[in-house]
Amino acid sequence: MISLGTLAENSLKALSALTRSERAVNQATERLATGEKINHAADDAAGMAMAARMQSQIVGLQQGIQNGLDGINLVRTADSVIGDLIDIAQRMRELYLQKENGTQGTAERAIIQDEIDGLRLTLTELARQSEFNAEPLFMEARSVPFTVSANMNGPITVNLPKLVNTIDTPKSFENGDFEADAPGSASITGWDIVEQVIKFGTDTIAGHTTPTDTVSAGGTDQNTPSSAGSMEVTPSNAQYSQGSQSVRLTSTGITTQAGYDTVRGPALVSQESLNMKVGDTMSFDWRAQGGSDAYDVYAYLLNVDTGETVEILNDTGAAAGATTNWQSQSVTIAKDGTYKFVFVGGTFDASGGKAAGAQLFVDNIDATTTITTYEFALDTSSLSNVDQSIGTLLGHRAEFGATINRITHAVNSLTMTGVNLEASHSVLTDTNYAKETSELASASIINQAATNVLNESHEASKRVLTSVIRSTDTR
């Protein structure tokens, strides 16, 4: 006899079995789909924590291996350069032996010395230009650490030697105090002289157009004077700010084309160009005197690479008798470049009477810059010094070789440790496909059976309910 209590109990049991089987099916399906045994902390909290720590160590080992391989490449690069340096030094040793042989004449010894000097330059350039990852290898002594492990403990270091000396030599314009030549000399050591009228913005100096400049009110510097008079640039002992001489730029006997004109000239230009860097300074002392009329003086830096000019001095006297005391003028370089110094004397017809002429004195020109040169750090000036240098280089190669071996062994060890950790991590986290397939099949059967039981229970309940309704209707 079927009772309602029995039907309810069977339905609840079937429903519980169905819920468990569906959970088992979902879990097995997820593990089979992802290949991971632990997909949620609820699957295995302790196992998930252990797997995470293992994964961190595996990633660290992989990076440590890569660090080691990069380190080996760096040391091999340095070792290769040292090998080339030794080859060059060996050739220098051979030449020193050849040079001292009694069969060599004076001319032959000079030729051999030229090759030795050239080889020394090659040593310098090879060591200076050697880089790894855009970093110089031998410009300074330094220790380079390689983290060949999963942690920051115990890096392997290699000592890179300093093989190049950097020499900074102060440099200025030649004969900046104008003491090299006798007063009144027609030429000035280190400087070019321009003794003619110069029209700003039109004429050229040192191959570049002169700058433009606004002249005094009512005048112009673009008119050619009716008479150019005389222009002269000479060393002078009449005025100086230090030492016993300066340079004097003089214009006399000028007749302007119209009143209140400005006439420029003569000029003084440095023969040498200096490579100046941002922050370098250039300075000089100057004094101006009116003559037949007022002075008009100008000085600028000329960037010979671009033609750009930097104004340093621009001053005009108010009257014919206007005279300045000695004073200093300076400028700070705002742009890297190769510069010449240009001084331009001139005169302004302040009275309007057309007679003009004046003087500009310049002294104590200084440029605070440095010229950087390089020299091979090891002495190769004699046979014995070459032998000592070869020994030093061989010592560095020995250290490089030992470092490469240390890193190689460390990389091999990390590789094996990584392989074992990967295997352990796989056992801990990877899905056991045989087991999960079996459990999926079992759970699927239970799920299907529970579903059928529920269906049968449902049908039985309907039949009982129908019988009760019919019995009630008969009464």
CSV table of C-alpha atoms in Angstrom, one decimal:
chain,number,residue,atom,x,y,z
A,1,MET,CA,0.0,0.0,0.0
A,2,ILE,CA,1.3,3.4,-1.0
A,3,SER,CA,1.1,6.1,1.7
A,4,LEU,CA,1.7,9.8,1.4
A,5,GLY,CA,4.5,9.6,4.0
A,6,THR,CA,6.4,7.0,2.1
A,7,LEU,CA,6.1,9.1,-1.1
A,8,ALA,CA,7.3,12.3,0.7
A,9,GLU,CA,10.3,10.5,2.2
A,10,ASN,CA,11.3,9.0,-1.1
A,11,SER,CA,11.0,12.3,-2.9
A,12,LEU,CA,13.2,14.0,-0.3
A,13,LYS,CA,15.8,11.3,-0.6
A,14,ALA,CA,15.8,11.6,-4.4
A,15,LEU,CA,16.0,15.4,-4.2
A,16,SER,CA,19.0,15.2,-1.8
A,17,ALA,CA,20.7,12.7,-4.1
A,18,LEU,CA,20.0,14.9,-7.1
A,19,THR,CA,21.5,18.0,-5.4
A,20,ARG,CA,24.7,16.1,-4.4
A,21,SER,CA,25.1,14.6,-7.8
A,22,GLU,CA,24.6,17.9,-9.6
A,23,ARG,CA,27.3,19.5,-7.3
A,24,ALA,CA,29.6,16.6,-8.1
A,25,VAL,CA,28.9,16.9,-11.9
A,26,ASN,CA,29.6,20.6,-11.8
A,27,GLN,CA,32.8,20.2,-9.9
A,28,ALA,CA,34.1,17.4,-12.1
A,29,THR,CA,33.1,19.3,-15.3
A,30,GLU,CA,34.9,22.5,-14.0
A,31,ARG,CA,38.1,20.5,-13.2
A,32,LEU,CA,38.0,18.8,-16.5
A,33,ALA,CA,37.4,22.0,-18.4
A,34,THR,CA,40.1,24.1,-16.6
A,35,GLY,CA,42.7,21.4,-16.0
A,36,GLU,CA,43.0,22.7,-12.5
A,37,LYS,CA,42.1,20.7,-9.4
A,38,ILE,CA,41.8,23.7,-7.2
A,39,ASN,CA,39.6,26.4,-8.7
A,40,HIS,CA,38.2,27.9,-5.5
A,41,ALA,CA,39.5,28.2,-2.0
A,42,ALA,CA,36.7,25.9,-0.9
A,43,ASP,CA,38.2,23.1,-3.0
A,44,ASP,CA,41.4,23.0,-0.9
A,45,ALA,CA,42.3,26.1,1.1
A,46,ALA,CA,45.7,24.7,2.3
A,47,GLY,CA,46.5,23.4,-1.1
A,48,MET,CA,45.7,26.7,-2.8
A,49,ALA,CA,48.1,28.5,-0.3
A,50,MET,CA,50.8,26.0,-1.0
A,51,ALA,CA,50.3,26.2,-4.7
A,52,ALA,CA,50.5,30.1,-4.6
A,53,ARG,CA,53.8,29.9,-2.7
A,54,MET,CA,55.2,27.4,-5.2
A,55,GLN,CA,54.1,29.6,-8.1
A,56,SER,CA,55.9,32.6,-6.6
A,57,GLN,CA,59.1,30.5,-6.2
A,58,ILE,CA,58.8,29.2,-9.8
A,59,VAL,CA,58.4,32.7,-11.2
A,60,GLY,CA,61.4,33.9,-9.1
A,61,LEU,CA,63.5,31.0,-10.4
A,62,GLN,CA,62.6,31.7,-14.0
A,63,GLN,CA,63.6,35.4,-13.5
A,64,GLY,CA,66.8,34.3,-11.7
A,65,ILE,CA,67.7,32.1,-14.7
A,66,GLN,CA,67.1,35.0,-17.1
A,67,ASN,CA,69.2,37.3,-14.9
A,68,GLY,CA,72.0,34.8,-15.0
A,69,LEU,CA,71.8,34.4,-18.8
A,70,ASP,CA,71.9,38.2,-19.1
A,71,GLY,CA,74.9,38.3,-16.8
A,72,ILE,CA,76.7,35.7,-18.8
A,73,ASN,CA,76.2,37.8,-21.9
A,74,LEU,CA,77.5,41.0,-20.2
A,75,VAL,CA,80.6,39.2,-18.9
A,76,ARG,CA,81.3,37.5,-22.2
A,77,THR,CA,81.1,40.9,-24.0
A,78,ALA,CA,83.6,42.3,-21.5
A,79,ASP,CA,85.8,39.3,-21.9
A,80,SER,CA,85.8,39.6,-25.7
A,81,VAL,CA,86.9,43.2,-25.5
A,82,ILE,CA,89.7,42.4,-23.1
A,83,GLY,CA,90.8,39.7,-25.5
A,84,ASP,CA,91.0,42.2,-28.3
A,85,LEU,CA,93.0,44.6,-26.0
A,86,ILE,CA,95.5,41.8,-25.2
A,87,ASP,CA,95.9,41.1,-28.9
A,88,ILE,CA,96.7,44.8,-29.6
A,89,ALA,CA,99.1,44.9,-26.6
A,90,GLN,CA,100.9,41.8,-27.9
A,91,ARG,CA,101.4,43.6,-31.2
A,92,MET,CA,102.8,46.6,-29.4
A,93,ARG,CA,105.2,44.3,-27.6
A,94,GLU,CA,106.3,42.9,-30.9
A,95,LEU,CA,106.9,46.4,-32.2
A,96,TYR,CA,109.0,47.4,-29.2
A,97,LEU,CA,111.2,44.4,-29.7
A,98,GLN,CA,111.6,45.3,-33.4
A,99,LYS,CA,112.3,48.9,-32.7
A,100,GLU,CA,115.2,48.2,-30.4
A,101,ASN,CA,116.9,45.9,-32.9
A,102,GLY,CA,120.2,47.3,-34.1
A,103,THR,CA,119.3,46.8,-37.8
A,104,GLN,CA,116.6,49.5,-37.6
A,105,GLY,CA,117.5,53.0,-38.8
A,106,THR,CA,116.2,56.3,-37.5
A,107,ALA,CA,113.5,56.4,-40.2
A,108,GLU,CA,112.4,52.9,-39.5
A,109,ARG,CA,112.2,53.5,-35.8
A,110,ALA,CA,110.0,56.6,-36.4
A,111,ILE,CA,107.6,54.5,-38.5
A,112,ILE,CA,107.5,51.8,-35.8
A,113,GLN,CA,106.7,54.4,-33.2
A,114,ASP,CA,103.9,55.8,-35.4
A,115,GLU,CA,102.3,52.4,-35.4
A,116,ILE,CA,102.8,52.1,-31.6
A,117,ASP,CA,101.1,55.4,-31.1
A,118,GLY,CA,98.3,54.4,-33.4
A,119,LEU,CA,97.7,51.2,-31.5
A,120,ARG,CA,97.6,53.1,-28.2
A,121,LEU,CA,94.8,55.2,-29.7
A,122,THR,CA,93.1,52.1,-30.8
A,123,LEU,CA,93.3,50.7,-27.2
A,124,THR,CA,91.7,53.9,-25.9
A,125,GLU,CA,88.9,54.0,-28.4
A,126,LEU,CA,88.1,50.3,-28.1
A,127,ALA,CA,87.9,50.4,-24.3
A,128,ARG,CA,85.9,53.7,-24.4
A,129,GLN,CA,83.3,52.6,-26.9
A,130,SER,CA,82.7,49.2,-25.4
A,131,GLU,CA,79.1,49.1,-24.0
A,132,PHE,CA,76.4,46.6,-22.9
A,133,ASN,CA,72.8,47.7,-23.0
A,134,ALA,CA,74.0,51.3,-23.7
A,135,GLU,CA,76.1,51.4,-20.5
A,136,PRO,CA,79.9,51.8,-20.8
A,137,LEU,CA,81.9,48.8,-19.6
A,138,PHE,CA,85.3,50.3,-18.8
A,139,MET,CA,84.9,54.0,-18.1
A,140,GLU,CA,84.9,53.5,-14.4
A,141,ALA,CA,85.7,50.7,-11.9
A,142,ARG,CA,82.5,49.2,-10.7
A,143,SER,CA,80.9,46.0,-9.3
A,144,VAL,CA,78.0,44.6,-11.3
A,145,PRO,CA,75.6,42.3,-9.2
A,146,PHE,CA,73.7,39.5,-10.9
A,147,THR,CA,70.7,38.2,-8.9
A,148,VAL,CA,70.8,34.5,-10.0
A,149,SER,CA,68.2,33.2,-7.5
A,150,ALA,CA,64.5,33.3,-6.7
A,151,ASN,CA,65.3,35.9,-4.0
A,152,MET,CA,67.6,38.9,-3.4
A,153,ASN,CA,70.1,36.9,-1.4
A,154,GLY,CA,73.7,36.4,-2.4
A,155,PRO,CA,74.1,38.0,-5.8
A,156,ILE,CA,77.1,37.0,-8.0
A,157,THR,CA,79.2,40.1,-8.8
A,158,VAL,CA,81.8,40.8,-11.4
A,159,ASN,CA,84.3,43.6,-11.1
A,160,LEU,CA,84.7,45.7,-14.2
A,161,PRO,CA,88.0,47.6,-14.3
A,162,LYS,CA,88.5,51.2,-15.3
A,163,LEU,CA,90.5,51.1,-18.5
A,164,VAL,CA,90.0,54.7,-19.7
A,165,ASN,CA,91.1,57.9,-18.0
A,166,THR,CA,89.0,61.0,-18.8
A,167,ILE,CA,91.1,64.2,-19.0
A,168,ASP,CA,89.3,67.6,-18.8
A,169,THR,CA,91.6,70.4,-20.0
A,170,PRO,CA,90.6,74.1,-19.5
A,171,LYS,CA,90.3,75.9,-22.8
A,172,SER,CA,90.0,79.5,-23.8
A,173,PHE,CA,90.5,81.7,-26.8
A,174,GLU,CA,94.1,82.1,-27.8
A,175,ASN,CA,95.8,85.4,-26.8
A,176,GLY,CA,92.8,86.6,-24.8
A,177,ASP,CA,95.0,89.2,-23.0
A,178,PHE,CA,96.6,90.5,-26.2
A,179,GLU,CA,100.1,90.3,-24.8
A,180,ALA,CA,101.6,88.1,-27.6
A,181,ASP,CA,102.3,90.9,-30.1
A,182,ALA,CA,104.1,94.2,-29.9
A,183,PRO,CA,102.0,97.4,-29.6
A,184,GLY,CA,101.0,98.7,-33.1
A,185,SER,CA,101.5,95.2,-34.7
A,186,ALA,CA,99.5,94.9,-37.9
A,187,SER,CA,98.5,91.3,-37.0
A,188,ILE,CA,97.2,89.8,-33.8
A,189,THR,CA,98.0,86.2,-32.8
A,190,GLY,CA,94.8,84.1,-32.7
A,191,TRP,CA,92.6,86.8,-34.1
A,192,ASP,CA,91.4,88.0,-37.6
A,193,ILE,CA,91.1,91.7,-38.3
A,194,VAL,CA,88.5,93.4,-40.4
A,195,GLU,CA,89.4,97.0,-41.2
A,196,GLN,CA,86.5,98.3,-43.2
A,197,VAL,CA,82.9,99.6,-42.8
A,198,ILE,CA,80.5,96.9,-41.7
A,199,LYS,CA,76.8,97.1,-42.5
A,200,PHE,CA,74.8,95.1,-39.9
A,201,GLY,CA,72.3,92.6,-41.3
A,202,THR,CA,73.9,92.8,-44.8
A,203,ASP,CA,77.7,92.2,-44.6
A,204,THR,CA,79.1,88.9,-43.4
A,205,ILE,CA,81.8,88.1,-40.8
A,206,ALA,CA,83.3,84.6,-40.4
A,207,GLY,CA,81.1,83.4,-43.2
A,208,HIS,CA,77.8,84.4,-41.6
A,209,THR,CA,75.5,87.5,-41.9
A,210,THR,CA,76.0,90.0,-39.2
A,211,PRO,CA,73.2,90.6,-36.7
A,212,THR,CA,70.6,93.4,-37.1
A,213,ASP,CA,70.5,96.2,-34.5
A,214,THR,CA,68.4,99.2,-33.9
A,215,VAL,CA,70.6,102.3,-34.1
A,216,SER,CA,70.3,105.6,-32.2
A,217,ALA,CA,67.2,107.7,-32.9
A,218,GLY,CA,67.4,109.8,-36.1
A,219,GLY,CA,70.3,107.8,-37.6
A,220,THR,CA,70.9,104.7,-39.8
A,221,ASP,CA,73.9,102.4,-40.2
A,222,GLN,CA,72.9,101.4,-43.7
A,223,ASN,CA,74.2,104.4,-45.5
A,224,THR,CA,77.8,104.2,-46.9
A,225,PRO,CA,79.7,107.1,-45.4
A,226,SER,CA,80.8,109.9,-47.8
A,227,SER,CA,84.4,109.2,-46.5
A,228,ALA,CA,85.3,105.9,-44.8
A,229,GLY,CA,88.3,107.5,-43.1
A,230,SER,CA,90.7,105.2,-41.5
A,231,MET,CA,90.0,102.0,-39.6
A,232,GLU,CA,92.6,100.1,-37.6
A,233,VAL,CA,92.9,97.2,-35.1
A,234,THR,CA,96.2,96.9,-33.2
A,235,PRO,CA,97.6,95.8,-29.8
A,236,SER,CA,97.9,98.9,-27.6
A,237,ASN,CA,99.7,99.8,-24.3
A,238,ALA,CA,97.7,103.0,-24.0
A,239,GLN,CA,94.8,101.4,-22.1
A,240,TYR,CA,94.5,98.0,-20.5
A,241,SER,CA,92.5,96.3,-17.7
A,242,GLN,CA,95.3,93.9,-16.6
A,243,GLY,CA,98.8,93.1,-17.8
A,244,SER,CA,100.3,95.7,-20.0
A,245,GLN,CA,98.3,95.7,-23.2
A,246,SER,CA,94.8,95.5,-24.7
A,247,VAL,CA,93.5,95.6,-28.3
A,248,ARG,CA,92.3,98.9,-29.7
A,249,LEU,CA,89.6,99.2,-32.5
A,250,THR,CA,89.9,102.7,-33.9
A,251,SER,CA,87.9,104.6,-36.6
A,252,THR,CA,89.1,108.2,-37.5
A,253,GLY,CA,88.4,110.8,-40.2
A,254,ILE,CA,84.9,109.5,-41.1
A,255,THR,CA,82.4,111.7,-42.9
A,256,THR,CA,78.9,110.4,-42.7
A,257,GLN,CA,76.5,110.6,-45.6
A,258,ALA,CA,73.9,112.4,-43.5
A,259,GLY,CA,73.8,113.7,-40.0
A,260,TYR,CA,73.2,111.4,-37.1
A,261,ASP,CA,74.4,108.3,-38.9
A,262,THR,CA,76.0,105.3,-37.3
A,263,VAL,CA,79.0,103.8,-39.0
A,264,ARG,CA,80.3,100.4,-37.8
A,265,GLY,CA,83.8,99.0,-38.1
A,266,PRO,CA,86.5,97.8,-37.7
A,267,ALA,CA,86.0,94.3,-36.3
A,268,LEU,CA,88.0,91.6,-34.4
A,269,VAL,CA,87.1,87.9,-34.8
A,270,SER,CA,88.6,84.9,-33.0
A,271,GLN,CA,90.3,82.5,-35.4
A,272,GLU,CA,89.5,79.5,-33.2
A,273,SER,CA,86.1,78.2,-32.5
A,274,LEU,CA,85.3,76.7,-29.1
A,275,ASN,CA,82.9,73.9,-28.4
A,276,MET,CA,80.8,75.4,-25.6
A,277,LYS,CA,78.2,73.6,-23.5
A,278,VAL,CA,75.1,75.0,-21.7
A,279,GLY,CA,76.2,76.7,-18.5
A,280,ASP,CA,79.7,77.7,-19.8
A,281,THR,CA,80.5,81.4,-19.4
A,282,MET,CA,82.4,83.8,-21.6
A,283,SER,CA,83.6,87.2,-20.4
A,284,PHE,CA,85.8,90.2,-21.4
A,285,ASP,CA,86.7,93.7,-20.2
A,286,TRP,CA,86.0,96.8,-22.4
A,287,ARG,CA,86.3,100.5,-22.5
A,288,ALA,CA,85.0,103.0,-25.2
A,289,GLN,CA,86.1,106.5,-26.0
A,290,GLY,CA,84.5,109.1,-28.3
A,291,GLY,CA,86.7,110.7,-30.9
A,292,SER,CA,85.5,112.9,-33.7
A,293,ASP,CA,82.0,112.0,-32.4
A,294,ALA,CA,80.4,109.5,-30.1
A,295,TYR,CA,81.2,105.8,-29.9
A,296,ASP,CA,79.0,102.9,-30.9
A,297,VAL,CA,80.3,99.5,-29.8
A,298,TYR,CA,79.0,95.9,-30.3
A,299,ALA,CA,80.1,92.4,-29.4
A,300,TYR,CA,78.5,89.0,-30.0
A,301,LEU,CA,79.0,85.3,-30.0
A,302,LEU,CA,78.7,83.6,-33.4
A,303,ASN,CA,77.5,80.0,-33.5
A,304,VAL,CA,79.4,78.8,-36.6
A,305,ASP,CA,77.3,75.7,-36.9
A,306,THR,CA,74.0,77.6,-37.2
A,307,GLY,CA,74.9,81.2,-37.9
A,308,GLU,CA,72.9,82.3,-34.7
A,309,THR,CA,74.3,85.2,-32.7
A,310,VAL,CA,74.2,86.0,-29.0
A,311,GLU,CA,74.5,89.7,-28.2
A,312,ILE,CA,77.0,90.4,-25.4
A,313,LEU,CA,77.7,94.2,-25.7
A,314,ASN,CA,75.6,96.9,-27.3
A,315,ASP,CA,76.4,100.5,-26.2
A,316,THR,CA,76.3,104.0,-27.7
A,317,GLY,CA,77.8,107.2,-26.4
A,318,ALA,CA,75.5,110.2,-25.9
A,319,ALA,CA,78.0,112.8,-27.1
A,320,ALA,CA,81.4,113.1,-28.7
A,321,GLY,CA,83.2,113.4,-25.4
A,322,ALA,CA,81.5,110.4,-23.8
A,323,THR,CA,84.0,107.9,-22.4
A,324,THR,CA,83.5,104.8,-20.2
A,325,ASN,CA,85.7,103.3,-17.5
A,326,TRP,CA,86.9,99.7,-17.8
A,327,GLN,CA,84.1,97.3,-17.1
A,328,SER,CA,83.4,93.6,-17.5
A,329,GLN,CA,80.8,92.0,-19.7
A,330,SER,CA,79.9,88.3,-19.6
A,331,VAL,CA,77.3,85.8,-21.0
A,332,THR,CA,76.2,82.3,-20.0
A,333,ILE,CA,75.8,79.8,-22.8
A,334,ALA,CA,72.2,78.8,-23.2
A,335,LYS,CA,72.7,76.4,-26.2
A,336,ASP,CA,75.5,73.9,-26.9
A,337,GLY,CA,77.5,74.9,-30.0
A,338,THR,CA,80.7,75.9,-31.6
A,339,TYR,CA,81.3,79.7,-31.1
A,340,LYS,CA,83.5,82.5,-32.2
A,341,PHE,CA,84.0,85.8,-30.5
A,342,VAL,CA,83.2,89.0,-32.6
A,343,PHE,CA,83.9,92.6,-31.5
A,344,VAL,CA,82.8,95.5,-33.7
A,345,GLY,CA,83.9,99.1,-33.1
A,346,GLY,CA,81.9,102.0,-34.4
A,347,THR,CA,80.9,105.6,-34.2
A,348,PHE,CA,77.7,107.6,-33.9
A,349,ASP,CA,77.3,111.1,-35.4
A,350,ALA,CA,75.6,112.4,-32.3
A,351,SER,CA,76.1,116.0,-33.2
A,352,GLY,CA,74.8,115.7,-36.7
A,353,GLY,CA,77.9,117.5,-38.0
A,354,LYS,CA,78.9,114.4,-40.2
A,355,ALA,CA,82.3,114.1,-38.6
A,356,ALA,CA,82.7,110.8,-36.8
A,357,GLY,CA,85.2,108.5,-35.2
A,358,ALA,CA,85.8,106.6,-31.9
A,359,GLN,CA,87.7,103.9,-30.1
A,360,LEU,CA,86.9,100.5,-28.4
A,361,PHE,CA,89.5,98.8,-26.2
A,362,VAL,CA,89.1,95.1,-25.3
A,363,ASP,CA,91.1,93.0,-22.8
A,364,ASN,CA,91.1,89.9,-20.6
A,365,ILE,CA,88.9,87.7,-22.8
A,366,ASP,CA,88.1,84.4,-21.0
A,367,ALA,CA,86.0,81.4,-21.9
A,368,THR,CA,85.4,78.9,-19.1
A,369,THR,CA,85.0,75.6,-21.0
A,370,THR,CA,86.9,72.3,-21.0
A,371,ILE,CA,88.1,70.0,-23.7
A,372,THR,CA,87.5,66.4,-22.8
A,373,THR,CA,90.1,63.8,-24.1
A,374,TYR,CA,90.6,60.1,-23.2
A,375,GLU,CA,93.6,58.0,-22.5
A,376,PHE,CA,94.1,54.3,-22.0
A,377,ALA,CA,94.5,53.7,-18.3
A,378,LEU,CA,97.3,51.1,-18.5
A,379,ASP,CA,100.8,52.2,-19.3
A,380,THR,CA,102.2,51.0,-22.6
A,381,SER,CA,105.1,53.4,-23.0
A,382,SER,CA,107.8,50.7,-22.9
A,383,LEU,CA,108.2,46.9,-23.3
A,384,SER,CA,108.2,46.3,-19.6
A,385,ASN,CA,105.1,48.4,-19.1
A,386,VAL,CA,103.3,46.5,-21.9
A,387,ASP,CA,104.2,43.2,-20.2
A,388,GLN,CA,102.7,44.5,-17.0
A,389,SER,CA,99.6,45.7,-18.8
A,390,ILE,CA,99.1,42.3,-20.5
A,391,GLY,CA,99.4,40.6,-17.1
A,392,THR,CA,96.7,43.0,-15.7
A,393,LEU,CA,94.4,42.3,-18.6
A,394,LEU,CA,94.9,38.5,-18.2
A,395,GLY,CA,94.0,38.8,-14.6
A,396,HIS,CA,90.7,40.5,-15.6
A,397,ARG,CA,90.0,37.7,-18.1
A,398,ALA,CA,90.6,35.1,-15.4
A,399,GLU,CA,88.1,36.8,-13.1
A,400,PHE,CA,85.6,37.0,-16.0
A,401,GLY,CA,86.0,33.3,-16.8
A,402,ALA,CA,85.5,32.3,-13.1
A,403,THR,CA,82.4,34.5,-12.9
A,404,ILE,CA,80.9,33.0,-16.1
A,405,ASN,CA,81.4,29.5,-14.6
A,406,ARG,CA,79.8,30.5,-11.3
A,407,ILE,CA,76.8,31.9,-13.1
A,408,THR,CA,76.5,28.9,-15.3
A,409,HIS,CA,76.5,26.5,-12.3
A,410,ALA,CA,73.9,28.7,-10.6
A,411,VAL,CA,71.7,28.7,-13.7
A,412,ASN,CA,71.9,24.9,-14.0
A,413,SER,CA,71.0,24.5,-10.4
A,414,LEU,CA,68.0,26.9,-10.7
A,415,THR,CA,66.9,25.0,-13.8
A,416,MET,CA,66.7,21.7,-12.0
A,417,THR,CA,65.1,23.2,-9.0
A,418,GLY,CA,62.5,24.8,-11.3
A,419,VAL,CA,61.8,21.5,-13.0
A,420,ASN,CA,61.2,19.8,-9.7
A,421,LEU,CA,59.0,22.6,-8.4
A,422,GLU,CA,57.0,22.6,-11.6
A,423,ALA,CA,56.4,18.8,-11.1
A,424,SER,CA,55.3,19.4,-7.5
A,425,HIS,CA,53.1,22.2,-8.5
A,426,SER,CA,51.5,20.1,-11.2
A,427,VAL,CA,50.8,17.2,-8.8
A,428,LEU,CA,49.2,19.7,-6.4
A,429,THR,CA,47.0,21.7,-8.8
A,430,ASP,CA,46.6,19.7,-12.1
A,431,THR,CA,43.4,17.7,-12.7
A,432,ASN,CA,43.6,13.9,-12.4
A,433,TYR,CA,41.6,13.3,-15.6
A,434,ALA,CA,41.1,9.5,-15.0
A,435,LYS,CA,39.6,10.2,-11.5
A,436,GLU,CA,37.5,13.2,-12.5
A,437,THR,CA,36.1,11.4,-15.6
A,438,SER,CA,35.1,8.4,-13.4
A,439,GLU,CA,33.5,10.7,-10.8
A,440,LEU,CA,31.7,12.6,-13.6
A,441,ALA,CA,30.3,9.4,-15.0
A,442,SER,CA,29.2,8.2,-11.5
A,443,ALA,CA,27.6,11.5,-10.6
A,444,SER,CA,25.8,11.6,-13.9
A,445,ILE,CA,24.3,8.1,-13.3
A,446,ILE,CA,23.2,9.1,-9.8
A,447,ASN,CA,21.8,12.4,-11.2
A,448,GLN,CA,19.8,10.5,-13.9
A,449,ALA,CA,18.5,7.9,-11.4
A,450,ALA,CA,17.5,10.6,-8.9
A,451,THR,CA,15.7,12.5,-11.6
A,452,ASN,CA,13.8,9.3,-12.6
A,453,VAL,CA,12.9,8.6,-8.9
A,454,LEU,CA,11.5,12.1,-8.5
A,455,ASN,CA,9.5,11.6,-11.7
A,456,GLU,CA,8.1,8.3,-10.4
A,457,SER,CA,7.3,9.8,-7.0
A,458,HIS,CA,5.5,12.6,-8.8
A,459,GLU,CA,3.4,10.2,-10.9
A,460,ALA,CA,2.6,8.1,-7.8
A,461,SER,CA,1.5,11.2,-5.9
A,462,LYS,CA,-0.8,12.1,-8.8
A,463,ARG,CA,-2.4,8.6,-8.8
A,464,VAL,CA,-3.0,8.7,-5.1
A,465,LEU,CA,-4.5,12.1,-5.3
A,466,THR,CA,-6.8,11.0,-8.2
A,467,SER,CA,-8.0,8.0,-6.2
A,468,VAL,CA,-8.8,10.1,-3.2
A,469,ILE,CA,-10.8,12.5,-5.3
A,470,ARG,CA,-12.8,9.6,-7.0
A,471,SER,CA,-13.6,8.1,-3.6
A,472,THR,CA,-14.9,11.3,-2.3
A,473,ASP,CA,-17.1,11.8,-5.4
A,474,THR,CA,-18.6,8.3,-4.9
A,475,ARG,CA,-19.8,9.1,-1.4
